Amino acid sequence: MEAVRSLAGSLNHLVTTTAVVWWRTLPRLLVVVLLGWLGYRVFAQLAALVVDVSAWLSLLMLSLGFVVRLSTIIVGLRITGQELQIRQALPLPEEDPRDTSISHLLSLTLLPFLGIYAVFDVVTDAANDIQINYYVFGGLTFERPVLAQLNPQGTVGAWVLVGVIVGLYVVRRLIDRWFERTGFRPLGLLAALVEGFFMLIVLMSGRQLLVRLGNWVDERAFRVWLDYPSWGLQQLFAGLGIDISDVLAQLGALWWDVIWPGVTAMVVEPMLWLALAALVFGSQVVSIADLWRQGEPVGVGVRRGRVEVGDRERGLALGVQEAFFGDLNDKYLPTWQSLRLVLGVGPAFFAAFIVCYGVLSTGEELLRRGLDSLLGGHPAPFWAVAGPPIDLVVTALAEPLRWALLATAFHACLGHFAAHAGAEAEAPTTLAEEAR
Amino acid sequence: MNRRWAGGLIAVLACLAMIGLHTWLGETPREHTTRVALGKPGRLYDSTITVNSSTIGQALYSDNLFVGRSGVIFLAVNVTIATDGTRRSLDWTVGGESNGRSFAARDPITVPEPGFRITQDVVFEISPDDLAGFTLTVLDRAPIYAYDPQLEIDLGVTPDAAAQSLEKDRYAVVRTTRGRVEVDR
Amino acid sequence: MNARTRQWMVAGAVFLAVLAVTVGWVGYLHARSTPHWQQTAPGAWADPLPEGGMPMRVASLTTTPMLITDRGDQPAPAGALWAIAVIDYRPPAEGSYCALILLAADGRRWSGVSPLDYSGKRALDSGCGSPAGADGTARGELIYLIPEDGAGSLAGLAGVVSAYRGTAPHPVLTPAR
């Protein structure tokens, strides 16, 4: 069976190359992962300590922690990518800003990174951890306030939230402008930090907003109309003697409790990480074939500040459009394109990558549980002490492997496209020759 | 055409395999469960618990005062708790599990002070079908928790024994006691 | 020494540094959440609560197998003794209460017996709810039930606030003798 052989080949290639890359880059990756772990922990602990001062400050610390985490991932991916010489295999222009500036990469990847983390509840878990660390550090009493400020109730809180979000967006745009004008490096980093804070608040409050919207809809009279179809179905099936609501409830439980979490954790998550890796390595592509056409990538969108048109009004209009939709060109589209790139390689590679990533993440979780079980059950203050060293060991073991796997998978994607483009390049020429 | 179908099938199978792996892994456990045999002491931090016996019935008397009559049955588990460590825990939760359902005890359990032990009855109100395979669970969990120890003690009631016991004692009177503290020697 | 060995040494050094910072921090957290004790001079005044309560002293700590109330004597269970601590305290104007544990030298701690657990009234009031007398102090008593083998190693009374986090030692009120 050719498909099975193709799968086995992909698996073999992924596993062996990942192992080789991992071993060769291990000391450098360890340094990166250890320092990144410590940096995130420091900010997460600071977030818990400053909650008494201000909930916003606490969120700022948390966003700084996530920026540190993302920087760690970027540096780790670049190290493994260098080992595989991915950069040489990509037809990007010699002076792509991705090569020189971490802050440029940061601003490019911050949204998809935080988006991935938001989808997989890492952000809300981190916010809950703030509360837990706060109580572990300060002791649980009824006098300490609960973190209500992070979930603003009532209209005043909501307006404050909107004000903060709009304000941050404006501040970030201003810093971007300033950065372009002066090219002062740390400004790029500052823009990334402000953006991280902005994203975090949008994601956390967005969730709240959706919940409140759902509650609002439930209270409306028209909500009852949405129940009519299910009543109708029930009447229909009652005639047949089947309790349709029970069947639907069981199906729903199977879907929401088993299938959907499995799909998101084992299929969607690895593909999103691979797309993020593609962004880090540099793949501003519009279409797959374009990647190899003329060796020049087809850029997406207009470069900022270079709109030169006739009358002033049109210039102004385009400038305003740029200010608000520049993000679309810089972030959202490349993420989407990277996803398309990655999905377009082929089912055997897709299956092999899914299996490798799944085994890796399962192994990491089993190791964590094994170490916890070894220590046995203990109260929370014990885990506040024993938890961090365990997390350090597990992270130092699993993260470098993950980076090596992502780099190897992306390299395999590129190899696949090179082979394909080679075959396609021959076909048109032969056709052209035949036409002659 | 065949190749594409085969490729797609491989991809779907791989996805299903990984989803199965994820389901097998399940949620992160929040308790570290230790099985304890009937009659043997099980330890949670500074205290030990030993399950002595269990009785069933329909009318409940606690320390010779009438408490109530059940529509199903009462299950009274007699346990001895002794504290030989340095402090008593106030965070014990005693429950029961049977047929995938979990039950809460009617009254909270008393954990004695260091150096003392107490023999008391833990009462559950359960349906007769849940008697076979009933397992007592004792969990020490504080308001803020991460990974706590839990003891599971199977009462060892086989389906036959359950049927016999129900035949004999279904409508009997259950006499329980809250226990008196005595020194643990 | 080639580049690879150098890389490994750097990685090792970073690992040790991160481990040291982590161990230091969690050690500090542990020290904050675990109380450690310091005994006062016998009969001395001290504030048993780390976040501020009121000054107290233990006037006497006696053990007896019989608890004498106005409804007769109540014996302790076999092998156990009643430990009666008489405390002086300076209550603030707004009123006060106390919940002290009896601490033994080996670390065992017992909570007080509530007046509901024995029938009858005793001479002194239980706990620290009385208003101040003429000299600003009041006297009360706390009763504990301890096993016989603990009677010889009693250290004193201490206040435990489970929500307290700090590295300062908790004072143990030593009985006057």
XYZ file of C-alpha atoms in Angstrom, chain A:
436
model
C 0.000 0.000 0.000
C 1.682 3.128 -1.135
C -0.086 5.400 1.290
C 1.072 3.345 4.277
C 4.615 3.270 2.965
C 4.480 7.018 2.447
C 3.250 7.455 6.040
C 5.972 5.198 7.395
C 8.554 7.102 5.401
C 7.332 10.448 6.695
C 7.264 9.146 10.269
C 10.745 7.755 10.005
C 12.079 10.979 8.553
C 10.370 13.138 11.171
C 11.487 11.038 14.126
C 15.107 10.542 13.106
C 15.696 14.099 11.927
C 14.028 15.523 15.033
C 16.249 13.389 17.235
C 19.392 14.448 15.384
C 18.514 18.139 15.416
C 17.519 17.939 19.078
C 20.753 16.319 20.110
C 22.898 18.709 18.104
C 21.247 21.872 19.398
C 20.450 20.628 22.905
C 22.829 22.770 25.025
C 21.788 25.996 23.294
C 18.127 25.079 23.505
C 18.465 24.246 27.186
C 19.889 27.673 27.915
C 16.995 29.290 26.055
C 14.286 27.168 27.649
C 15.678 27.576 31.170
C 15.996 31.346 30.939
C 12.570 31.631 29.319
C 11.004 29.461 32.016
C 12.526 31.592 34.735
C 11.450 34.805 33.004
C 7.850 33.651 32.681
C 7.787 32.487 36.295
C 9.173 35.781 37.532
C 6.487 37.764 35.737
C 3.730 35.359 36.746
C 4.787 35.662 40.387
C 5.034 39.452 40.070
C 1.538 39.443 38.617
C 0.337 37.656 41.754
C 2.203 40.030 44.050
C 0.928 43.288 42.558
C -2.729 42.302 42.490
C -3.267 44.305 45.670
C -1.867 47.368 43.963
C -3.846 47.181 40.735
C -5.457 44.477 38.638
C -4.307 46.231 35.452
C -0.710 46.132 36.630
C -1.159 42.471 37.294
C -2.421 41.895 33.759
C 0.517 43.895 32.444
C 2.918 41.595 34.270
C 1.109 38.590 32.839
C 1.341 39.944 29.310
C 5.057 40.560 29.824
C 5.338 36.937 30.893
C 3.647 35.794 27.698
C 5.911 37.998 25.597
C 8.901 36.373 27.301
C 7.439 32.958 26.544
C 6.882 33.820 22.917
C 10.408 35.229 22.610
C 11.730 31.966 24.005
C 9.815 29.976 21.420
C 11.013 32.246 18.623
C 14.664 31.986 19.669
C 14.376 28.223 20.107
C 12.766 27.791 16.693
C 15.420 29.922 15.055
C 18.220 27.881 16.618
C 16.741 24.621 15.368
C 15.962 26.256 12.026
C 19.569 27.333 11.675
C 20.684 23.793 12.305
C 18.458 22.611 9.463
C 19.467 25.575 7.295
C 15.892 26.497 6.652
C 16.725 30.121 5.933
C 18.872 29.147 2.979
C 16.060 27.103 1.538
C 13.606 29.990 1.537
C 13.490 32.415 -1.378
C 13.055 35.502 0.762
C 14.904 38.696 -0.110
C 18.333 39.028 1.428
C 17.275 41.786 3.749
C 14.078 40.441 5.219
C 13.566 42.252 8.557
C 12.695 38.915 10.095
C 16.346 37.995 10.065
C 17.678 40.883 12.054
C 14.957 41.988 14.369
C 13.434 39.844 17.079
C 10.991 42.600 17.873
C 9.723 42.569 14.308
C 9.185 38.832 14.573
C 7.552 39.329 17.941
C 5.034 41.815 16.606
C 4.296 39.514 13.688
C 3.709 36.418 15.747
C 2.194 37.854 18.916
C -1.394 37.758 17.712
C -1.423 34.155 16.432
C 0.548 33.027 19.469
C -1.838 34.618 21.957
C -4.707 33.442 19.780
C -3.514 29.849 20.061
C -3.079 30.226 23.788
C -6.511 31.795 24.136
C -8.168 29.001 22.175
C -6.548 26.395 24.366
C -7.454 28.200 27.582
C -3.834 28.805 28.522
C -4.614 32.483 29.042
C -7.519 31.885 31.428
C -5.481 29.242 33.245
C -2.689 31.751 33.698
C -5.167 34.314 35.042
C -6.516 31.715 37.488
C -2.960 30.914 38.502
C -2.512 34.554 39.455
C -5.355 34.184 41.919
C -4.004 30.925 43.313
C -0.462 32.236 43.648
C -1.886 35.306 45.352
C -3.634 33.215 47.967
C -0.692 30.860 48.377
C 1.601 33.813 48.942
C -0.729 35.869 51.096
C -2.877 33.279 52.811
C -6.576 32.668 52.296
C -8.718 34.964 54.427
C -12.038 36.596 53.936
C -10.460 40.015 54.166
C -8.534 39.694 50.933
C -10.448 40.853 47.887
C -11.270 38.433 45.143
C -9.978 39.394 41.727
C -13.202 41.029 40.679
C -11.420 43.840 38.917
C -10.248 41.524 36.178
C -13.861 40.720 35.346
C -15.576 44.071 35.246
C -19.247 43.843 36.051
C -21.635 46.652 35.421
C -21.515 49.388 32.835
C -18.836 51.547 34.488
C -16.387 48.682 34.454
C -17.245 47.900 30.862
C -16.610 51.484 29.758
C -13.282 51.522 31.579
C -12.364 48.356 29.740
C -13.326 49.803 26.356
C -11.365 52.943 27.191
C -8.276 50.949 28.097
C -8.470 48.872 24.929
C -8.887 51.864 22.628
C -6.176 53.761 24.490
C -3.716 50.884 24.158
C -4.435 50.527 20.462
C -3.746 54.222 19.906
C -0.564 54.062 21.994
C 0.694 51.111 19.994
C 0.023 52.838 16.703
C 1.870 55.911 17.925
C 4.863 53.842 18.960
C 4.832 52.125 15.564
C 4.890 55.514 13.825
C 7.731 56.688 16.010
C 9.643 53.461 15.375
C 9.348 53.810 11.636
C 10.478 57.405 11.783
C 13.531 56.756 13.929
C 14.298 53.057 13.578
C 15.219 52.993 17.275
C 15.365 49.269 18.148
C 13.936 49.209 21.684
C 10.844 50.993 20.382
C 10.031 47.926 18.348
C 10.233 45.855 21.503
C 8.093 48.366 23.359
C 5.493 48.170 20.599
C 5.470 44.398 20.964
C 5.020 44.657 24.736
C 2.152 47.120 24.409
C 0.581 44.896 21.808
C 0.888 41.887 24.093
C -0.920 43.735 26.859
C -3.575 44.891 24.398
C -4.123 41.379 23.007
C -4.370 39.871 26.456
C -7.032 42.307 27.567
C -9.002 41.910 24.346
C -8.911 38.135 24.612
C -9.898 38.046 28.269
C -12.599 40.644 27.992
C -13.763 39.254 24.698
C -14.549 36.058 26.468
C -16.461 37.966 29.120
C -18.318 39.881 26.447
C -19.393 36.681 24.732
C -20.656 35.287 28.020
C -22.602 38.462 28.750
C -23.982 38.485 25.225
C -25.155 34.926 25.694
C -26.833 35.859 28.972
C -28.467 38.864 27.363
C -29.854 36.730 24.528
C -31.178 34.202 27.038
C -33.186 36.926 28.717
C -34.860 38.162 25.563
C -38.303 37.030 24.561
C -37.196 35.977 21.107
C -34.975 33.356 22.684
C -38.019 31.102 22.970
C -38.302 31.066 19.183
C -34.934 29.320 19.012
C -36.408 26.407 20.968
C -39.242 25.738 18.534
C -37.257 23.550 16.143
C -36.146 21.239 18.954
C -39.740 20.985 20.246
C -40.902 20.171 16.764
C -38.288 17.465 16.428
C -39.286 16.043 19.761
C -42.951 15.842 18.732
C -42.000 14.262 15.459
C -39.887 11.545 17.042
C -42.231 11.005 19.963
C -44.642 9.606 17.453
C -42.006 7.031 16.565
C -41.382 6.206 20.213
C -37.834 7.591 20.304
C -36.834 10.074 22.967
C -34.964 12.351 20.616
C -33.818 14.792 23.281
C -32.041 12.004 25.137
C -30.350 10.809 21.960
C -29.320 14.337 21.075
C -28.049 14.926 24.616
C -25.919 11.795 24.434
C -24.602 12.734 21.000
C -23.924 16.239 22.234
C -22.076 14.918 25.259
C -20.003 12.615 23.055
C -19.144 15.499 20.757
C -18.373 18.177 23.339
C -16.687 15.966 25.928
C -14.753 13.543 23.775
C -14.475 14.371 20.098
C -14.175 18.150 20.039
C -11.514 18.428 22.801
C -9.625 15.598 21.118
C -9.759 17.308 17.742
C -8.640 20.668 19.098
C -5.857 19.253 21.221
C -4.483 16.641 18.837
C -5.221 17.995 15.368
C -5.816 21.733 15.446
C -3.139 22.589 17.985
C -0.179 20.969 16.164
C -1.226 22.555 12.875
C -1.495 25.984 14.481
C 1.955 25.607 16.015
C 3.362 24.568 12.669
C 1.765 27.609 11.060
C 3.315 29.769 13.767
C 6.695 28.180 13.070
C 6.204 28.973 9.413
C 5.612 32.611 10.345
C 8.769 32.640 12.433
C 10.877 31.119 9.698
C 9.460 33.457 7.119
C 6.853 32.457 4.629
C 4.889 35.472 3.495
C 3.254 33.599 0.707
C 0.082 34.213 -1.168
C -0.080 30.914 -2.876
C 2.025 27.824 -2.804
C 3.213 28.070 -6.374
C 4.141 31.707 -5.880
C 6.708 30.633 -3.338
C 8.899 29.289 -6.076
C 8.076 31.608 -8.917
C 11.102 33.681 -9.862
C 12.631 33.136 -6.441
C 10.890 36.256 -5.181
C 8.043 36.143 -2.702
C 4.904 37.977 -3.594
C 4.478 40.567 -0.860
C 1.123 41.144 0.676
C -0.172 44.622 1.211
C 1.343 48.039 0.937
C 4.415 48.952 2.865
C 3.649 51.560 5.407
C 4.262 55.202 4.685
C 4.890 54.794 0.989
C 1.529 55.783 -0.375
C 2.094 58.363 -3.053
C -0.946 59.372 -4.935
C -2.119 62.468 -6.620
C -4.568 64.416 -4.584
C -4.246 64.897 -0.916
C -7.675 63.546 -0.009
C -7.016 60.182 -1.533
C -3.696 60.097 0.236
C -5.442 60.831 3.497
C -8.080 58.193 2.895
C -5.498 55.560 2.113
C -3.485 56.632 5.127
C -6.477 56.128 7.397
C -7.193 52.770 5.817
C -3.564 51.799 6.362
C -3.680 52.835 9.978
C -6.556 50.543 10.753
C -6.135 47.782 8.247
C -2.367 47.630 8.259
C -2.772 44.892 10.840
C -4.756 42.850 8.387
C -1.889 42.833 5.955
C 0.808 42.279 8.501
C -0.677 39.686 10.777
C -3.928 38.045 9.920
C -3.195 37.239 6.293
C 0.259 35.759 6.872
C -1.151 33.483 9.547
C -3.827 32.282 7.193
C -1.332 31.800 4.395
C 0.977 29.836 6.636
C -1.895 27.575 7.579
C -2.693 26.983 3.928
C 0.943 26.255 3.234
C 1.113 23.700 5.935
C -2.158 22.039 5.059
C -1.199 21.768 1.448
C 1.670 19.349 1.843
C -0.177 16.079 1.735
C -2.064 13.609 3.894
C 0.855 11.285 4.687
C 2.989 14.085 6.057
C -0.014 15.518 7.889
C -0.710 12.141 9.513
C 2.942 11.604 10.448
C 3.218 15.066 11.990
C -0.038 14.663 13.926
C 1.148 11.340 15.317
C 4.579 12.648 16.301
C 3.192 15.750 17.984
C 0.501 13.727 19.717
C 2.981 11.204 21.085
C 5.237 14.009 22.265
C 2.519 15.937 24.094
C 1.101 12.729 25.586
C 4.558 11.753 26.770
C 5.034 15.139 28.393
C 1.704 14.903 30.205
C 2.434 11.346 31.367
C 5.822 12.418 32.709
C 4.220 15.265 34.617
C 1.568 12.995 36.089
C 4.143 10.359 36.911
C 6.268 12.811 38.872
C 3.201 14.129 40.714
C 2.098 10.614 41.533
C 5.579 9.763 42.776
C 5.334 12.537 45.329
C 1.799 11.533 46.311
C -1.031 13.732 47.517
C -0.145 16.842 49.498
C -1.768 20.139 50.440
C -1.466 23.238 48.273
C 1.502 24.903 50.097
C 3.558 21.773 49.372
C 2.753 21.993 45.677
C 3.624 25.692 45.672
C 7.090 24.519 46.697
C 7.422 21.270 44.721
C 5.513 22.340 41.617
C 8.074 24.723 40.069
C 11.051 22.296 40.110
C 8.892 19.564 38.532
C 7.666 22.004 35.903
C 11.282 23.025 35.250
C 12.392 19.447 34.628
C 9.424 18.562 32.407
C 9.694 21.791 30.390
C 13.454 21.365 29.907
C 12.808 17.893 28.538
C 9.758 18.535 26.358
C 10.130 22.044 24.901
C 13.405 21.503 22.987
C 11.919 18.340 21.480
C 8.836 20.280 20.403
C 10.926 22.985 18.752
C 13.054 20.408 16.979
C 9.907 18.651 15.754
C 8.347 21.885 14.482
C 11.530 22.900 12.666
C 11.923 19.437 11.155
C 8.294 19.399 10.048
C 8.568 22.803 8.423
C 11.801 21.786 6.726
C 9.995 18.690 5.424
C 7.213 20.957 4.100
C 9.779 22.995 2.201
C 11.422 19.871 0.847
C 8.081 18.614 -0.354
C 7.338 21.874 -2.168
C 10.772 21.955 -3.719
C 10.182 18.497 -5.151
C 6.717 19.483 -6.361
C 7.845 22.768 -7.867
C 10.642 20.929 -9.610
C 8.139 18.540 -11.181
C 5.801 21.398 -12.143
C 8.605 23.437 -13.577
C 9.379 20.632 -15.944
C 5.776 20.083 -17.033
C 5.070 23.620 -18.403
C 8.373 23.637 -20.246
C 7.637 20.344 -21.907
C 4.171 21.608 -22.817
C 5.689 24.784 -24.203
C 8.127 22.711 -26.223
C 5.314 20.596 -27.575
C 3.329 23.688 -28.534
C 6.282 24.946 -30.555
